[in-house]
mmCIF file of C-alpha atoms in Angstrom:
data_model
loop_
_atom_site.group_PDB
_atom_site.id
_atom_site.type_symbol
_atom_site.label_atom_id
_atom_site.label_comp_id
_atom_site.label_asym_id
_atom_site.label_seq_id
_atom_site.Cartn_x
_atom_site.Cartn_y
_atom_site.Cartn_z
ATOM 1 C CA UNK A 8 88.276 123.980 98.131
ATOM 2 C CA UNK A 9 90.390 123.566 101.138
ATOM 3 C CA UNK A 10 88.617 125.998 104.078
ATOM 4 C CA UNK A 11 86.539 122.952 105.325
ATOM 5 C CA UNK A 12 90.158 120.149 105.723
ATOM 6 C CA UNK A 13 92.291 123.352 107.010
ATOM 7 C CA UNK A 14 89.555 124.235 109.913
ATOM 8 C CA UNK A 15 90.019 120.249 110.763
ATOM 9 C CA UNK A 16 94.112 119.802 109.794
ATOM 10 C CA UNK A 17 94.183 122.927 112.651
ATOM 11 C CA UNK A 18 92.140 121.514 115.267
ATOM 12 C CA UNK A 19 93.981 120.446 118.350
ATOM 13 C CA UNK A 20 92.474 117.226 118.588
ATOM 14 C CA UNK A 21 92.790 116.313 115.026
ATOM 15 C CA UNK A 22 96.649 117.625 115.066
ATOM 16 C CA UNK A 23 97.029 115.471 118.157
ATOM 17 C CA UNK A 24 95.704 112.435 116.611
ATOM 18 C CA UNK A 25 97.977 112.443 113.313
ATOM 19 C CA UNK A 26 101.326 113.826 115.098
ATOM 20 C CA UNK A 27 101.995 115.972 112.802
ATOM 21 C CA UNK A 28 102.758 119.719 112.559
ATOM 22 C CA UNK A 29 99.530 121.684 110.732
ATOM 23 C CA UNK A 30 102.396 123.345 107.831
ATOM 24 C CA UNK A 31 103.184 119.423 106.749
ATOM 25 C CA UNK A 32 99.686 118.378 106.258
ATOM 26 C CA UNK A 33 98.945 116.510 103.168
ATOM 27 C CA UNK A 34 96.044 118.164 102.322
ATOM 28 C CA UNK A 35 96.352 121.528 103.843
ATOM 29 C CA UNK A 36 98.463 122.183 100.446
ATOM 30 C CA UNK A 37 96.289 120.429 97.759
ATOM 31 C CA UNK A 38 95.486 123.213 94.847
ATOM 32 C CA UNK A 39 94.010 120.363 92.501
ATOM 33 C CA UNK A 40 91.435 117.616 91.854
ATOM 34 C CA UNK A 41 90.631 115.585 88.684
ATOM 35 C CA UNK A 42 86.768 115.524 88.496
ATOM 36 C CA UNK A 43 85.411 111.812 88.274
ATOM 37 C CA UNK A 44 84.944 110.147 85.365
ATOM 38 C CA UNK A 45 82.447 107.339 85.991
ATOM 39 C CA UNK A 46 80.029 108.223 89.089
ATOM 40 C CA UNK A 47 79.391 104.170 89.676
ATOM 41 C CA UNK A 48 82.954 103.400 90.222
ATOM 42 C CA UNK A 49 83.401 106.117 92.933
ATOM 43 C CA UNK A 50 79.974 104.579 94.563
ATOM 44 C CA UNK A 51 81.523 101.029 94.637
ATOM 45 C CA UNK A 52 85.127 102.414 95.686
ATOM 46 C CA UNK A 53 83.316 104.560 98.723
ATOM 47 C CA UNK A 54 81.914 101.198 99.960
ATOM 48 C CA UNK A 55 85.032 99.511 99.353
ATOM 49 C CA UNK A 56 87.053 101.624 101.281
ATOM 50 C CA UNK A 57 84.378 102.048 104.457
ATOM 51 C CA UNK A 58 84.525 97.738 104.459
ATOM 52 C CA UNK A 59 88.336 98.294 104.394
ATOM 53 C CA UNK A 60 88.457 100.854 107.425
ATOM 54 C CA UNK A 61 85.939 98.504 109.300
ATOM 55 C CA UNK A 62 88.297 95.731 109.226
ATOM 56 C CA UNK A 63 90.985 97.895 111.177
ATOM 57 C CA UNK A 64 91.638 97.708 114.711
ATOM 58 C CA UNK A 65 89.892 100.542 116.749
ATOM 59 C CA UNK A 66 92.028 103.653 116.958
ATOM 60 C CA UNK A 67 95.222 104.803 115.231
ATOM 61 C CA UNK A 68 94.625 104.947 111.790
ATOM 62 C CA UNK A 69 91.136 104.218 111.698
ATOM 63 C CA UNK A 70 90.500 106.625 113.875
ATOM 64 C CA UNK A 71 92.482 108.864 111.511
ATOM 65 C CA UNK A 72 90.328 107.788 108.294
ATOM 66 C CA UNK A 73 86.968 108.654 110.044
ATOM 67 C CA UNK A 74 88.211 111.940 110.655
ATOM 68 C CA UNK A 75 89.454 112.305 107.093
ATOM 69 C CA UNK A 76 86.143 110.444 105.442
ATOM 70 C CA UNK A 77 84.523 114.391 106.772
ATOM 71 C CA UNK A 78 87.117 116.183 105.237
ATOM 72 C CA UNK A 79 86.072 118.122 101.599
ATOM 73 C CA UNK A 80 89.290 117.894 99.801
ATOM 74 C CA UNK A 81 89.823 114.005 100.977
ATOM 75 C CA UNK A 82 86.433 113.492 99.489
ATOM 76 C CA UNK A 83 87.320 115.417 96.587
ATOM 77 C CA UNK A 84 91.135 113.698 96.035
ATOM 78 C CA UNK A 85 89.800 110.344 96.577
ATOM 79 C CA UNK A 86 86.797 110.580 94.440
ATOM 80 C CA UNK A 87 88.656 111.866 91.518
ATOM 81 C CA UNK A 88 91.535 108.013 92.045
ATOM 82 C CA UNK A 89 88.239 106.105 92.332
ATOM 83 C CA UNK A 90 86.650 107.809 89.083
ATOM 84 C CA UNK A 91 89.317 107.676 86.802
ATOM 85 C CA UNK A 92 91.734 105.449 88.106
ATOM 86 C CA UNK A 93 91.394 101.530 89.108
ATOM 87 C CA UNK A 94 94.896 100.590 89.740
ATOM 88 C CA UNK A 95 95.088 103.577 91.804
ATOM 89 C CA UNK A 96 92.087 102.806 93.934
ATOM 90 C CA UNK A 97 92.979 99.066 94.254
ATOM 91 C CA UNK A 98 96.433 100.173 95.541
ATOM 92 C CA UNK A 99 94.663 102.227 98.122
ATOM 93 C CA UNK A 100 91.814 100.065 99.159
ATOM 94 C CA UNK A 101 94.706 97.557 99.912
ATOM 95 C CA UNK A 102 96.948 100.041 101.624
ATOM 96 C CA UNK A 103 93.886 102.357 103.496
ATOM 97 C CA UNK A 104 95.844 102.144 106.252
ATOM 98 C CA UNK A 105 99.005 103.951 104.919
ATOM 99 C CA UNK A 106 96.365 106.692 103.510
ATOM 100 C CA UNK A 107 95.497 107.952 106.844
ATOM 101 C CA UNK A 108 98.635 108.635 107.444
ATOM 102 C CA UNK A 109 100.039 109.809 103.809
ATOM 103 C CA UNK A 110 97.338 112.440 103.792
ATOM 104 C CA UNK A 111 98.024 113.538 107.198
ATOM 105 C CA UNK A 112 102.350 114.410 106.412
ATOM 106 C CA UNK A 113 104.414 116.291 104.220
ATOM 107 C CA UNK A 114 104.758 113.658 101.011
ATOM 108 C CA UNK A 115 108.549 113.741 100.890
ATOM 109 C CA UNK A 116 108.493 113.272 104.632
ATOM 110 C CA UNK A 117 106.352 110.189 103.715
ATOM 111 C CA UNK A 118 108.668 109.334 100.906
ATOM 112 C CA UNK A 119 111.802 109.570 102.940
ATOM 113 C CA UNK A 120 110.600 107.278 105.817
ATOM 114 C CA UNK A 121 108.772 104.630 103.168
ATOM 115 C CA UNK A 122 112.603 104.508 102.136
ATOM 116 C CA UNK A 123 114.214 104.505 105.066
ATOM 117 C CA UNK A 124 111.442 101.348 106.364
ATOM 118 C CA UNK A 125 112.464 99.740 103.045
ATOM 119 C CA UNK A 126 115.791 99.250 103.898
ATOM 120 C CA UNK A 127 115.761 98.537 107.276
ATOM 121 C CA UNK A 128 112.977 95.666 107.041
ATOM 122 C CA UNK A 129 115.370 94.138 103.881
ATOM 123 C CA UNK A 130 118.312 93.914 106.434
ATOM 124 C CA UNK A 131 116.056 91.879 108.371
ATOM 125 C CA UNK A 132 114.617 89.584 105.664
ATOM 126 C CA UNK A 133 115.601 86.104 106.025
ATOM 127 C CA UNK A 134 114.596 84.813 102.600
ATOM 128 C CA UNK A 135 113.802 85.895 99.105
ATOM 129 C CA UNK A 136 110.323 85.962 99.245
ATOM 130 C CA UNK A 137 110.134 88.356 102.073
ATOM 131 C CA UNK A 138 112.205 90.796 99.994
ATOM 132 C CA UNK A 139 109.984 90.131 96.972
ATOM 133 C CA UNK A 140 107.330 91.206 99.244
ATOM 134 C CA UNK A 141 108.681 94.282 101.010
ATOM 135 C CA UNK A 142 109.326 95.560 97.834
ATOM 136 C CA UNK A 143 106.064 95.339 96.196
ATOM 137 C CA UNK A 144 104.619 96.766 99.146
ATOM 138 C CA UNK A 145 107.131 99.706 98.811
ATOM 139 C CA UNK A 146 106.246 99.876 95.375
ATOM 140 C CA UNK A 147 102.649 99.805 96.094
ATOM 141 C CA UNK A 148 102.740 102.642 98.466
ATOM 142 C CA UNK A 149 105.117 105.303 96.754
ATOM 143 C CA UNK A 150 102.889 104.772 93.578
ATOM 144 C CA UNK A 151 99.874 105.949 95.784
ATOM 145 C CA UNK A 152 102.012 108.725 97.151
ATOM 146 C CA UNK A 153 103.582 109.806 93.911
ATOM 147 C CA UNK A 154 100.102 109.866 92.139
ATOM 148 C CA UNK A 155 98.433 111.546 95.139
ATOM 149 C CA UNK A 156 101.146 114.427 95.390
ATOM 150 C CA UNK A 157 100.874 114.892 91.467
ATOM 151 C CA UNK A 158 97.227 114.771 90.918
ATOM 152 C CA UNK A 159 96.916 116.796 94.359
ATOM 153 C CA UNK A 160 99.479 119.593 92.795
ATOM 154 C CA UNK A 161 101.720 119.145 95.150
ATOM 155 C CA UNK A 162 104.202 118.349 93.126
ATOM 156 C CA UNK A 163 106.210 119.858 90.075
ATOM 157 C CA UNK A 164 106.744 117.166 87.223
ATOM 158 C CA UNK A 165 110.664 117.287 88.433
ATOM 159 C CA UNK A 166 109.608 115.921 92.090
ATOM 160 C CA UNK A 167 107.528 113.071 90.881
ATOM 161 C CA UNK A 168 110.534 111.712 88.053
ATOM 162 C CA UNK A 169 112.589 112.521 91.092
ATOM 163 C CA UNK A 170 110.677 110.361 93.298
ATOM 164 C CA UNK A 171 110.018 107.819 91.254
ATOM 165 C CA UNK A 172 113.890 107.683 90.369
ATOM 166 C CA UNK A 173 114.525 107.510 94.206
ATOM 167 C CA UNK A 174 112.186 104.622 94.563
ATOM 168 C CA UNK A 175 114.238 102.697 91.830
ATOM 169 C CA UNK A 176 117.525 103.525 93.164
ATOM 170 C CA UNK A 177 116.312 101.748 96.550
ATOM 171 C CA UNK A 178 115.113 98.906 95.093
ATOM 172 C CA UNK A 179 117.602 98.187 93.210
ATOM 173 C CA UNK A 180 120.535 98.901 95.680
ATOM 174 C CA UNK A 181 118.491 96.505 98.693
ATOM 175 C CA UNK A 182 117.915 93.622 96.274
ATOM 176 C CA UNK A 183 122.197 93.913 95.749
ATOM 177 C CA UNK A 184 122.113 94.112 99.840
ATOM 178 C CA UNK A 185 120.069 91.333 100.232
ATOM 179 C CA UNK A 186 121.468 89.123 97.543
ATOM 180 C CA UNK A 187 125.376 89.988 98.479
ATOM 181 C CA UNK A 188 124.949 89.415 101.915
ATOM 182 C CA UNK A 189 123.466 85.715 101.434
ATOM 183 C CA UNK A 190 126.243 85.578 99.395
ATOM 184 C CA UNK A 191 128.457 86.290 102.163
ATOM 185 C CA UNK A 192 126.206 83.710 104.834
ATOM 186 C CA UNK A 193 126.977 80.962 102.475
ATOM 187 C CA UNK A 194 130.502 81.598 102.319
ATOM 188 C CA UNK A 195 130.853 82.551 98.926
ATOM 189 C CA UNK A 196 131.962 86.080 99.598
ATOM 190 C CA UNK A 197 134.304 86.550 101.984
ATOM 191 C CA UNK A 198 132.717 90.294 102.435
ATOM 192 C CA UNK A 199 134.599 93.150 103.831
ATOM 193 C CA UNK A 200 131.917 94.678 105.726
ATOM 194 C CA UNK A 201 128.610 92.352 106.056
ATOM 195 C CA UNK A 202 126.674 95.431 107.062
ATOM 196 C CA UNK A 203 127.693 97.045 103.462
ATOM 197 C CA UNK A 204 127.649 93.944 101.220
ATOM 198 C CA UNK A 205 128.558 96.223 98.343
ATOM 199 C CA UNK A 206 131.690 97.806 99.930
ATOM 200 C CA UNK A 207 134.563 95.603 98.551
ATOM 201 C CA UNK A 208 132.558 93.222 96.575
ATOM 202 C CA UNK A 209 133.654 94.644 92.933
ATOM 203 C CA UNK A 210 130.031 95.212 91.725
ATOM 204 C CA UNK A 211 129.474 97.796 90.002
ATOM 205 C CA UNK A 212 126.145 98.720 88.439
ATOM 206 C CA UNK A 213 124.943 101.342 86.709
ATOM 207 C CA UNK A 214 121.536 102.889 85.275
ATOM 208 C CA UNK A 215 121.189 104.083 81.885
ATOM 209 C CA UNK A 216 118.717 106.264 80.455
ATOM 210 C CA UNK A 217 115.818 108.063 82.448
ATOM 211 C CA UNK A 218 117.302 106.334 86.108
ATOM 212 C CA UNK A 219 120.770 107.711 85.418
ATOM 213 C CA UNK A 220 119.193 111.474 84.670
ATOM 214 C CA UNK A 221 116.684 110.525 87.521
ATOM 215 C CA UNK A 222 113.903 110.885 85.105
ATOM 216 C CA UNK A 223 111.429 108.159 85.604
ATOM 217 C CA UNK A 224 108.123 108.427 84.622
ATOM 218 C CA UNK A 225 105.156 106.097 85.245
ATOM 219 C CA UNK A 226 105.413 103.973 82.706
ATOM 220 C CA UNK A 227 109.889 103.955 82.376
ATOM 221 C CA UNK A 228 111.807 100.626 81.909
ATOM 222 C CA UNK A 229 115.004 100.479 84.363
ATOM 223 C CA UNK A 230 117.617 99.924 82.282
ATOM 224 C CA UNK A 231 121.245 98.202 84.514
ATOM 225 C CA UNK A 232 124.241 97.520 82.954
ATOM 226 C CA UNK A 233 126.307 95.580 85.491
ATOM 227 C CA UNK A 234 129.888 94.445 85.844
ATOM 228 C CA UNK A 235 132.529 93.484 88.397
ATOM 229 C CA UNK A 236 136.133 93.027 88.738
ATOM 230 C CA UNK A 237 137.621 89.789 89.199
ATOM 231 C CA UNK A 238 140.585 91.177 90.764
ATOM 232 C CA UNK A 239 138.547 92.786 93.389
ATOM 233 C CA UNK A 240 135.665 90.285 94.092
ATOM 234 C CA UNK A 241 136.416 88.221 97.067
ATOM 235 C CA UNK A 242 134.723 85.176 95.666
ATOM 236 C CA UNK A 243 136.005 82.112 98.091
ATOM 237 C CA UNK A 244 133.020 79.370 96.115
ATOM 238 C CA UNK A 245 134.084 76.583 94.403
ATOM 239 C CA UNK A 246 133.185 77.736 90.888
ATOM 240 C CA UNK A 247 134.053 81.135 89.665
ATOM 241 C CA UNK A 248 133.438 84.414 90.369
ATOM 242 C CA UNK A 249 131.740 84.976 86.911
ATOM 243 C CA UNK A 250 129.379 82.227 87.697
ATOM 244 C CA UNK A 251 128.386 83.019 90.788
ATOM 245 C CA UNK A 252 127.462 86.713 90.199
ATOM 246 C CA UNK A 253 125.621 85.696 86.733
ATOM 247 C CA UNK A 254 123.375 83.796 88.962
ATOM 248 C CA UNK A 255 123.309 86.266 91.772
ATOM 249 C CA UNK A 256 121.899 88.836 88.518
ATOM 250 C CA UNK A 257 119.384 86.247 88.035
ATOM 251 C CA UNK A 258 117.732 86.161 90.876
ATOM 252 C CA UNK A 259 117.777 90.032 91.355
ATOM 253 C CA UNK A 260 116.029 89.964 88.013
ATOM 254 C CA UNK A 261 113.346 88.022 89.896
ATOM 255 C CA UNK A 262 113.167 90.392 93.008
ATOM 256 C CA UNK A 263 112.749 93.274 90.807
ATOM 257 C CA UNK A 264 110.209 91.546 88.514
ATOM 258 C CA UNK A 265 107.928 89.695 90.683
#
């Protein structure tokens, strides 16, 4: 199934374009793929996704998904999402861009830099809506990875609950980031260490169930428990320190949500 991607993953040109070494390439290690289920929703996705690549810039990733649109197991993979799935497909119709380069890495490479992005583009958010956004976006994109690696057999049953756990875990702690630190801009934390809002701040939260045994599945709740203690928050606000973190629960309630 693979012999006509792994004669193009090991071409010099191709292995050029995606930056990659051959060993990490997506589908250079696919051993599955779900046969479609309904023929005129793979027709309709195909011309979906060729409008979506037209509407890139020249180059760089659409160079990337021309190559790919050649390649036997690609065809194969994304057939079987556009057959059976249509969250799946609308996720990657609206994120073709991050397929070129998902299918061209190691997924927990992908994984680990989608995180790593996450965080660094919520340190830089100036308001709550951007967050909201960067999050669905991450959530968007490690679905699409997640599913991809699974369906793909790539990975075991224990990588994708681990995954999926990892993804929660980082929303949850940059929402708290975010949210502490404007906290801490408005005065109403006098923060120890504005680059770790947590550090100091007397929150403590913790996950119950499947994303304390890091056992997510598709379809988990995230269950939080949170407290804090009074002696330790450095609440300097006119109200209390009770109030101000109910609220500040609120709204991550919202980021999480929306």
């Amino acid at each position: 199934m693979g012999s006509l991607w792994e004669d193009n993953c090991r071409a010099p040109a191709i292995a050029s374009l995606f930056h990659i070494m051959v060993e990490a390439c997506f589908l250079d290690r696919m051993t599955a793929a779900p046969p479609p289920f309904d023929a005129a929703r793979v027709a309709r996705a195909r011309e979906d996704r060729v409008a979506a690549i037209a509407a890139l810039e020249a180059g760089g990733p659409r160079d990337a998904l021309e190559v790919l649109a050649g390649a036997a197991t690609a065809r194969a993979l994304l057939d079987g999402v556009f057959g059976n799935s249509p969250f799946l497909t609308r996720a990657i119709i609206r994120e073709v861009a991050f397929l070129a380069d998902l299918l061209a890495r190691d997924p927990a490479e992908t994984l680990n830099a989608l995180l790593d992005d996450l965080r660094r583009d919520v340190d830089a958010s100036p308001d709550m809506a951007d967050v909201s956004r960067l999050l669905r976006i991450a959530r968007r994109r490690v679905a699409i990875l997640v599913a991809l690696a699974d369906i793909g057999g790539i990975w075991s049953l224990e990588q994708v609950t681990d995954a999926l756990s990892a993804l929660a875990d980082a929303a949850i702690a940059n929402a708290l980031r975010f949210l502490l630190r404007r906290l801490g801009e408005r005065g109403e934390l006098a923060l120890a260490d504005p680059g770790d809002p947590a550090h100091g701040s007397g929150l403590i939260v913790l996950g119950m169930g499947k994303l304390g045994a890091r056992e997510l599945n598709y379809s988990s709740d995230v269950d939080l428990i949170f407290f804090f203690d009074q002696a330790v928050t450095p609440y300097r606000g006119s109200k209390t320190a009770q109030a101000c973190l109910a609220a500040m629960v609120r709204d991550f309630v919202r980021l999480l949500q929306e």
